[in-house]
XYZ file of N, CA, C and O in Angstrom:
512
model
N -4.099 11.539 4.596
C -4.880 9.938 4.979
C -6.229 10.320 4.259
O -7.066 11.284 4.331
N -6.776 8.952 3.485
C -7.463 9.240 3.065
C -8.801 9.657 4.278
O -8.477 9.190 5.491
N -10.023 9.873 3.505
C -11.468 10.113 4.583
C -12.263 8.634 5.004
O -11.843 8.062 3.992
N -12.755 8.927 6.008
C -13.759 7.733 6.305
C -13.554 6.423 7.032
O -13.906 6.379 7.929
N -12.360 6.445 6.860
C -11.265 5.272 8.075
C -10.202 5.501 8.333
O -9.266 6.764 7.882
N -9.531 5.631 9.431
C -10.453 5.113 10.602
C -11.062 6.035 11.490
O -11.094 7.035 11.457
N -12.200 5.701 12.155
C -13.452 6.623 12.888
C -12.777 5.970 14.229
O -12.598 5.053 14.596
N -13.819 7.297 15.285
C -13.360 7.041 16.139
C -14.843 6.631 17.060
O -15.820 6.930 16.605
N -15.024 6.011 18.317
C -16.440 5.797 18.747
C -17.236 7.040 18.646
O -16.592 8.262 19.532
N -18.389 6.702 18.462
C -18.791 7.549 18.487
C -19.207 8.276 17.099
O -19.843 9.859 16.879
N -18.646 8.583 16.340
C -18.419 9.161 14.965
C -19.430 9.155 14.392
O -19.820 7.307 14.259
N -20.403 9.567 13.830
C -21.524 9.298 12.784
C -21.362 9.357 11.308
O -20.426 10.141 11.153
N -21.638 7.974 10.762
C -21.167 8.279 9.462
C -22.007 8.605 8.533
O -23.091 8.203 8.274
N -21.295 10.001 7.913
C -22.032 10.750 6.770
C -22.199 9.941 5.744
O -21.488 9.428 5.408
N -22.673 10.418 4.780
C -23.115 9.774 3.264
C -21.822 10.370 2.619
O -21.518 9.247 2.143
N -21.153 11.202 2.425
C -19.833 11.457 2.146
C -18.597 10.525 2.497
O -18.260 9.790 1.747
N -18.622 10.037 3.848
C -17.949 9.067 4.515
C -18.246 7.757 3.944
O -17.367 7.229 3.631
N -19.524 7.704 3.983
C -20.039 6.157 3.385
C -19.464 5.928 1.935
O -19.152 5.245 1.607
N -19.896 7.268 1.083
C -19.250 6.838 -0.169
C -17.462 7.031 -0.073
O -17.095 6.004 -1.182
N -17.092 7.230 0.655
C -15.575 7.046 0.090
C -15.188 6.032 0.598
O -13.888 5.785 0.610
N -15.812 4.931 1.566
C -15.723 3.707 1.999
C -15.255 2.600 0.945
O -14.221 1.771 0.981
N -15.978 3.109 -0.732
C -15.812 2.410 -1.466
C -14.524 3.096 -2.694
O -14.721 2.332 -3.749
N -14.123 4.263 -2.758
C -13.626 5.033 -3.430
C -12.155 5.652 -3.010
O -11.778 5.160 -2.204
N -11.105 4.708 -3.807
C -9.718 5.224 -3.423
C -9.067 6.625 -3.545
O -9.915 7.152 -4.790
N -8.376 7.356 -3.065
C -8.065 8.311 -3.536
C -6.350 8.544 -4.325
O -5.307 7.060 -3.745
N -6.324 8.342 -5.528
C -5.370 7.862 -6.275
C -3.887 9.271 -6.208
O -4.136 10.202 -6.298
N -2.619 8.494 -5.853
C -1.915 9.843 -5.754
C -0.644 9.072 -6.435
O -0.559 7.938 -7.336
N 0.032 9.988 -7.161
C 0.824 9.594 -8.529
C 2.475 9.724 -7.753
O 2.719 10.656 -6.958
N 3.387 8.768 -7.876
C 4.561 8.760 -7.314
C 5.746 7.948 -8.502
O 5.485 6.780 -8.970
N 6.177 9.216 -9.018
C 7.525 9.008 -9.921
C 8.868 8.875 -9.861
O 9.668 8.423 -10.256
N 9.062 8.629 -8.456
C 10.468 8.514 -7.548
C 10.839 7.275 -8.236
O 10.175 5.976 -8.316
N 12.203 7.035 -8.067
C 12.929 5.434 -8.360
C 12.919 4.487 -6.991
O 13.086 3.494 -7.105
N 12.436 5.417 -5.699
C 12.619 4.794 -4.345
C 11.276 5.339 -3.719
O 11.102 6.366 -3.884
N 10.509 4.427 -3.401
C 9.353 4.705 -2.672
C 9.812 3.928 -0.856
O 9.813 3.018 -1.066
N 9.659 5.040 0.625
C 9.080 4.039 1.263
C 7.817 4.427 1.837
O 7.298 5.573 2.010
N 7.060 3.348 1.778
C 5.427 3.726 2.649
C 5.807 4.253 3.938
O 6.468 4.589 4.462
N 4.436 5.019 4.272
C 4.222 5.866 4.984
C 2.879 5.975 5.725
O 1.978 5.556 4.607
N 2.154 6.690 6.903
C 0.825 6.659 7.061
C 0.059 7.233 5.975
O -1.340 6.522 5.944
N 0.566 8.269 4.991
C -0.650 8.624 4.291
C -0.825 7.367 3.299
O -1.809 7.829 2.883
N -0.276 6.598 3.221
C -0.403 5.484 2.488
C -1.285 4.753 2.466
O -1.892 3.599 1.770
N -1.725 4.222 3.578
C -3.087 3.509 3.963
C -4.159 3.352 4.028
O -4.731 4.779 3.308
N -5.005 2.781 4.289
C -6.045 2.819 3.897
C -6.973 2.869 2.195
O -6.068 2.087 1.469
N -7.203 3.655 1.975
C -8.472 3.519 0.518
C -7.078 4.797 -0.555
O -7.929 5.313 -1.360
N -6.199 4.410 -0.084
C -4.853 4.981 -1.130
C -4.746 4.293 -2.296
O -3.988 2.941 -1.561
N -4.378 4.498 -3.056
C -3.854 3.627 -4.354
C -2.647 4.409 -4.759
O -2.684 5.826 -5.513
N -1.464 3.976 -4.531
C -0.466 4.614 -5.221
C 0.109 3.940 -6.509
O 0.198 3.069 -7.009
N -0.368 5.274 -7.425
C 0.024 5.005 -8.790
C 1.668 5.715 -9.099
O 2.056 6.554 -9.202
N 2.621 4.349 -9.633
C 3.713 4.537 -10.200
C 3.949 4.921 -11.501
O 3.256 4.193 -12.381
N 4.738 5.589 -12.120
C 5.218 5.973 -13.344
C 6.400 6.441 -13.667
O 6.941 6.842 -15.004
N 7.349 5.440 -13.244
C 8.435 5.652 -13.815
C 8.682 4.664 -14.770
O 8.264 3.483 -14.610
N 9.827 4.850 -15.840
C 10.171 4.008 -16.986
C 10.828 3.140 -16.507
O 11.281 2.178 -16.990
N 11.680 3.335 -15.565
C 13.087 2.138 -15.131
C 12.544 1.545 -13.849
O 11.272 1.896 -13.157
N 13.280 0.636 -13.119
C 13.124 -0.224 -12.133
C 12.840 0.450 -10.966
O 13.504 1.426 -10.503
N 11.992 0.398 -10.216
C 11.534 0.996 -8.662
C 11.964 -0.254 -7.788
O 11.258 -1.134 -7.676
N 12.287 0.691 -6.411
C 11.895 -0.235 -4.996
C 10.984 0.830 -4.157
O 11.205 1.593 -4.012
N 10.425 -0.360 -3.698
C 9.249 -0.060 -2.804
C 9.575 -0.833 -1.388
O 9.733 -2.091 -1.257
N 9.767 0.196 -0.345
C 10.256 -0.330 0.976
C 8.902 -0.127 1.777
O 8.656 0.861 1.912
N 8.624 -1.373 2.700
C 7.710 -1.683 3.233
C 8.015 -0.906 4.460
O 8.719 -1.766 5.269
N 7.643 -0.072 5.452
C 8.157 0.765 6.315
C 7.981 0.469 7.359
O 7.206 -0.743 7.949
N 8.911 -0.269 8.862
C 8.292 -0.770 10.182
C 7.664 -0.192 10.735
O 6.836 1.243 10.540
N 7.038 -0.868 11.839
C 5.889 0.231 12.334
C 6.189 1.330 13.348
O 5.437 2.289 13.665
N 7.547 1.318 13.433
C 7.669 2.366 14.095
C 7.822 4.063 13.399
O 7.664 4.986 13.956
N 7.344 3.478 12.033
C 6.831 4.427 10.934
C 5.321 4.595 10.708
O 4.994 5.854 10.630
N 4.981 3.234 10.283
C 3.713 3.066 10.287
C 3.086 3.250 11.474
O 2.883 2.069 12.000
N 2.826 4.169 12.135
C 2.259 4.278 13.161
C 0.601 3.828 13.357
O 0.019 3.761 14.608
N 0.099 4.155 12.206
C -1.276 4.088 11.832
C -1.498 2.834 11.544
O -2.904 2.333 11.565
N -0.784 1.983 11.296
C -1.124 0.680 10.754
C -1.527 -0.171 11.970
O -0.688 -0.271 12.925
N -2.344 -1.026 11.428
C -3.128 -1.817 12.624
C -3.292 -3.063 11.683
O -3.012 -3.075 10.268
N -3.815 -4.291 12.333
C -3.561 -5.592 11.735
C -4.782 -5.266 10.938
O -5.916 -4.974 11.296
N -4.441 -5.456 9.654
C -5.743 -5.334 8.490
C -5.388 -4.090 7.687
O -6.143 -3.894 6.667
N -4.583 -3.523 7.754
C -4.311 -2.431 7.188
C -3.694 -2.793 5.914
O -2.960 -3.488 6.059
N -4.403 -2.194 4.761
C -3.834 -2.283 3.444
C -3.128 -0.956 2.718
O -3.223 0.073 2.987
N -2.243 -1.073 1.904
C -1.474 -0.301 1.202
C -1.471 -0.741 -0.448
O -1.248 -1.894 -0.650
N -2.015 -0.250 -1.175
C -2.285 -0.279 -2.541
C -1.608 0.161 -3.835
O -1.211 1.461 -3.802
N -0.828 -0.472 -4.816
C -0.335 -0.245 -5.644
C -0.146 -0.277 -6.973
O -1.042 -1.600 -7.075
N -0.379 0.430 -8.104
C -0.582 0.099 -9.300
C 0.180 0.239 -10.147
O 0.999 1.657 -10.013
N 1.116 -0.154 -11.029
C 2.156 0.194 -11.647
C 1.966 0.564 -13.063
O 1.972 -0.253 -14.006
N 1.749 1.840 -13.352
C 1.807 2.307 -14.537
C 3.090 2.595 -15.623
O 2.829 2.497 -16.906
N 3.944 2.459 -15.055
C 5.331 2.819 -15.525
C 5.696 1.752 -16.342
O 5.607 0.532 -15.844
N 6.728 1.906 -17.248
C 7.314 0.356 -17.865
C 8.159 -0.301 -16.970
O 8.390 -1.652 -17.416
N 8.614 0.225 -15.924
C 9.330 -0.271 -15.518
C 9.178 -1.316 -13.832
O 7.989 -1.114 -13.577
N 9.936 -2.153 -13.643
C 9.066 -3.206 -12.980
C 9.092 -2.484 -11.160
O 10.130 -1.833 -11.152
N 8.383 -2.788 -10.337
C 8.448 -2.143 -9.096
C 8.761 -3.522 -8.090
O 8.614 -4.521 -8.341
N 9.743 -3.368 -6.977
C 10.477 -4.517 -6.120
C 9.960 -4.208 -5.127
O 10.300 -3.105 -4.945
N 9.398 -5.085 -4.172
C 9.100 -4.550 -2.938
C 10.474 -5.273 -2.049
O 10.719 -5.967 -1.979
N 10.266 -4.197 -0.886
C 11.411 -4.814 0.011
C 10.895 -4.355 1.458
O 10.405 -3.783 1.328
N 11.399 -5.136 2.347
C 11.307 -5.048 3.790
C 12.125 -3.903 4.478
O 13.361 -4.093 4.167
N 11.682 -3.178 5.264
C 12.185 -1.977 5.779
C 12.890 -2.852 6.837
O 12.669 -4.044 7.404
N 13.631 -2.041 8.099
C 14.225 -2.719 9.006
C 13.285 -3.403 9.934
O 12.412 -2.698 10.637
N 13.360 -4.641 10.036
C 12.641 -5.507 11.054
C 11.198 -5.958 10.626
O 10.707 -6.479 11.032
N 11.051 -5.839 9.377
C 9.882 -5.930 8.563
C 9.949 -7.535 8.250
O 11.181 -7.614 7.222
N 9.072 -7.986 8.129
C 9.047 -9.610 7.155
C 7.955 -9.472 6.333
O 6.527 -8.791 6.673
N 8.403 -9.686 4.522
C 7.325 -9.971 3.802
C 7.051 -11.147 3.512
O 8.170 -11.578 3.373
N 6.047 -11.611 2.904
C 6.042 -12.583 2.219
C 4.456 -12.736 1.087
O 4.132 -12.020 1.553
N 5.063 -13.757 0.296
C 3.747 -13.575 -1.093
C 4.245 -14.825 -2.150
O 4.883 -15.519 -1.446
N 3.308 -14.974 -2.462
C 3.398 -15.953 -3.534
C 4.239 -15.720 -4.745
O 3.954 -16.169 -5.933
N 4.914 -14.289 -4.538
C 5.765 -14.333 -5.908
C 7.059 -15.248 -5.984
O 7.143 -16.091 -5.318
N 7.843 -14.924 -7.148
C 9.126 -15.903 -7.717
C 9.864 -15.982 -6.368
O 10.673 -16.698 -5.767
N 10.089 -14.535 -5.766
C 10.996 -14.488 -4.541
C 10.037 -13.722 -3.705
O 9.503 -12.911 -3.298
N 9.366 -14.634 -2.453
C 8.407 -14.534 -1.630
C 8.670 -13.495 -0.672
O 7.866 -12.380 -0.301
N 10.017 -12.958 -0.647
C 9.993 -11.783 0.555
C 10.446 -10.832 -0.887
O 10.700 -9.678 0.519
N 10.493 -10.562 -1.537
C 10.899 -9.424 -2.852
C 9.890 -9.334 -3.885
O 10.468 -9.294 -4.960
N 8.410 -9.895 -3.958
C 8.010 -9.726 -5.342
C 8.196 -8.239 -5.580
O 8.361 -7.363 -5.648
N 7.912 -9.038 -7.048
C 8.023 -7.564 -8.331
C 6.537 -7.185 -9.197
O 5.960 -8.534 -8.800
N 6.363 -5.926 -9.406
C 5.073 -5.975 -9.642
C 5.312 -5.139 -11.394
O 6.015 -4.361 -11.563
N 4.886 -5.711 -12.472
C 5.098 -5.508 -13.680
C 4.137 -4.098 -14.081
O 2.814 -3.992 -13.459
N 4.078 -3.432 -15.330
C 3.578 -2.641 -15.808
C 1.545 -2.849 -15.937
O 1.310 -4.023 -16.292
N 1.024 -2.088 -15.295
C -0.658 -2.238 -15.367
C -0.934 -3.442 -14.416
O -1.981 -3.514 -14.864
N -0.207 -3.666 -13.391
C -0.608 -4.885 -12.289
C -0.614 -4.090 -11.102
O -0.532 -2.968 -10.847
N -1.693 -4.749 -10.066
C -1.962 -3.900 -9.078
C -1.859 -5.185 -7.798
O -1.805 -6.342 -8.336
N -1.005 -4.467 -6.852
C -1.090 -5.383 -5.639
C -1.349 -4.721 -4.627
O -1.631 -3.517 -4.419
N -1.565 -5.313 -3.311
C -1.877 -5.029 -2.019
C -1.007 -5.867 -0.862
O -0.880 -6.761 -1.304
N -0.423 -5.090 0.157
C 0.383 -4.936 1.265
C -0.517 -4.926 2.656
O -1.096 -4.142 2.692
N -0.995 -6.123 3.261
C -1.587 -6.281 4.099
C -1.135 -6.454 5.260
O -0.518 -7.595 5.417
N -0.903 -5.943 6.577
C -0.442 -6.052 7.540
C -1.384 -6.769 8.260
O -2.464 -7.057 8.893
N -0.596 -8.107 8.788
C -1.194 -9.341 9.270
C -0.721 -9.532 11.038
O -1.407 -10.241 11.252
N 0.553 -8.727 11.183
C 1.022 -8.964 12.187
C 2.108 -7.864 12.967
O 2.412 -7.209 11.398
N 2.470 -7.260 13.689
C 3.505 -6.332 14.174
C 4.381 -6.800 13.150
O 5.093 -7.778 12.780
N 4.843 -5.744 12.341
C 6.209 -5.582 11.094
C 5.808 -6.738 10.146
O 7.289 -7.217 9.918
N 4.700 -7.207 9.871
C 4.748 -8.724 9.278
C 3.658 -8.213 8.186
O 2.431 -8.051 8.194
N 3.772 -8.061 6.960
C 3.023 -7.920 5.786
C 2.901 -9.248 4.767
O 3.722 -9.514 4.347
N 1.725 -9.101 4.152
C 1.501 -10.177 3.296
C 1.434 -9.274 2.123
O 0.401 -8.471 2.029
N 1.865 -9.742 0.880
C 1.479 -9.140 -0.144
C 1.145 -10.413 -1.671
O 1.230 -11.480 -1.930
N -0.291 -9.450 -1.798
C -0.564 -10.264 -2.766
C -1.224 -9.597 -3.899
O -1.429 -8.480 -4.049
N -1.769 -10.094 -4.958
C -1.983 -9.764 -6.369
C -1.228 -10.002 -7.977
O -1.158 -11.217 -7.784
N -1.234 -9.148 -8.595
C -0.615 -9.710 -10.080
C 0.925 -9.336 -9.722
O 1.517 -8.886 -10.548
N 1.469 -10.303 -8.945
C 2.981 -10.437 -8.762
C 3.666 -11.841 -9.428
O 3.242 -12.225 -9.645
N 4.933 -11.190 -9.754
C 6.182 -11.999 -10.202
C 6.985 -12.858 -9.155
O 6.955 -11.960 -8.004
């Protein structure tokens, strides 16, 4: 998980922690399928690089145990293939994409998934 967030009561914010609040940790994933995990939360940007279509599954709360309302997961698609987002078991996704519950992300586009309630995520960004 990225440093800096979340903190616990009594944590003193150091200069390094403060600077990390505005910086993403970039991870690259070239798998054909991705299921979100706690390590994807907060200031992590997952960069995908697969040339074929990929599916990203937003995991349920039972897997994303560190996700609270307002938690964000960020993706950038650098590969030629589309990223398609799917809901895990019991998860509800919504977006302004052409297919609200299964938005897609084209090459060189960015999106965020934000948890708005239990097992409920809104997806926004450069989606189709």
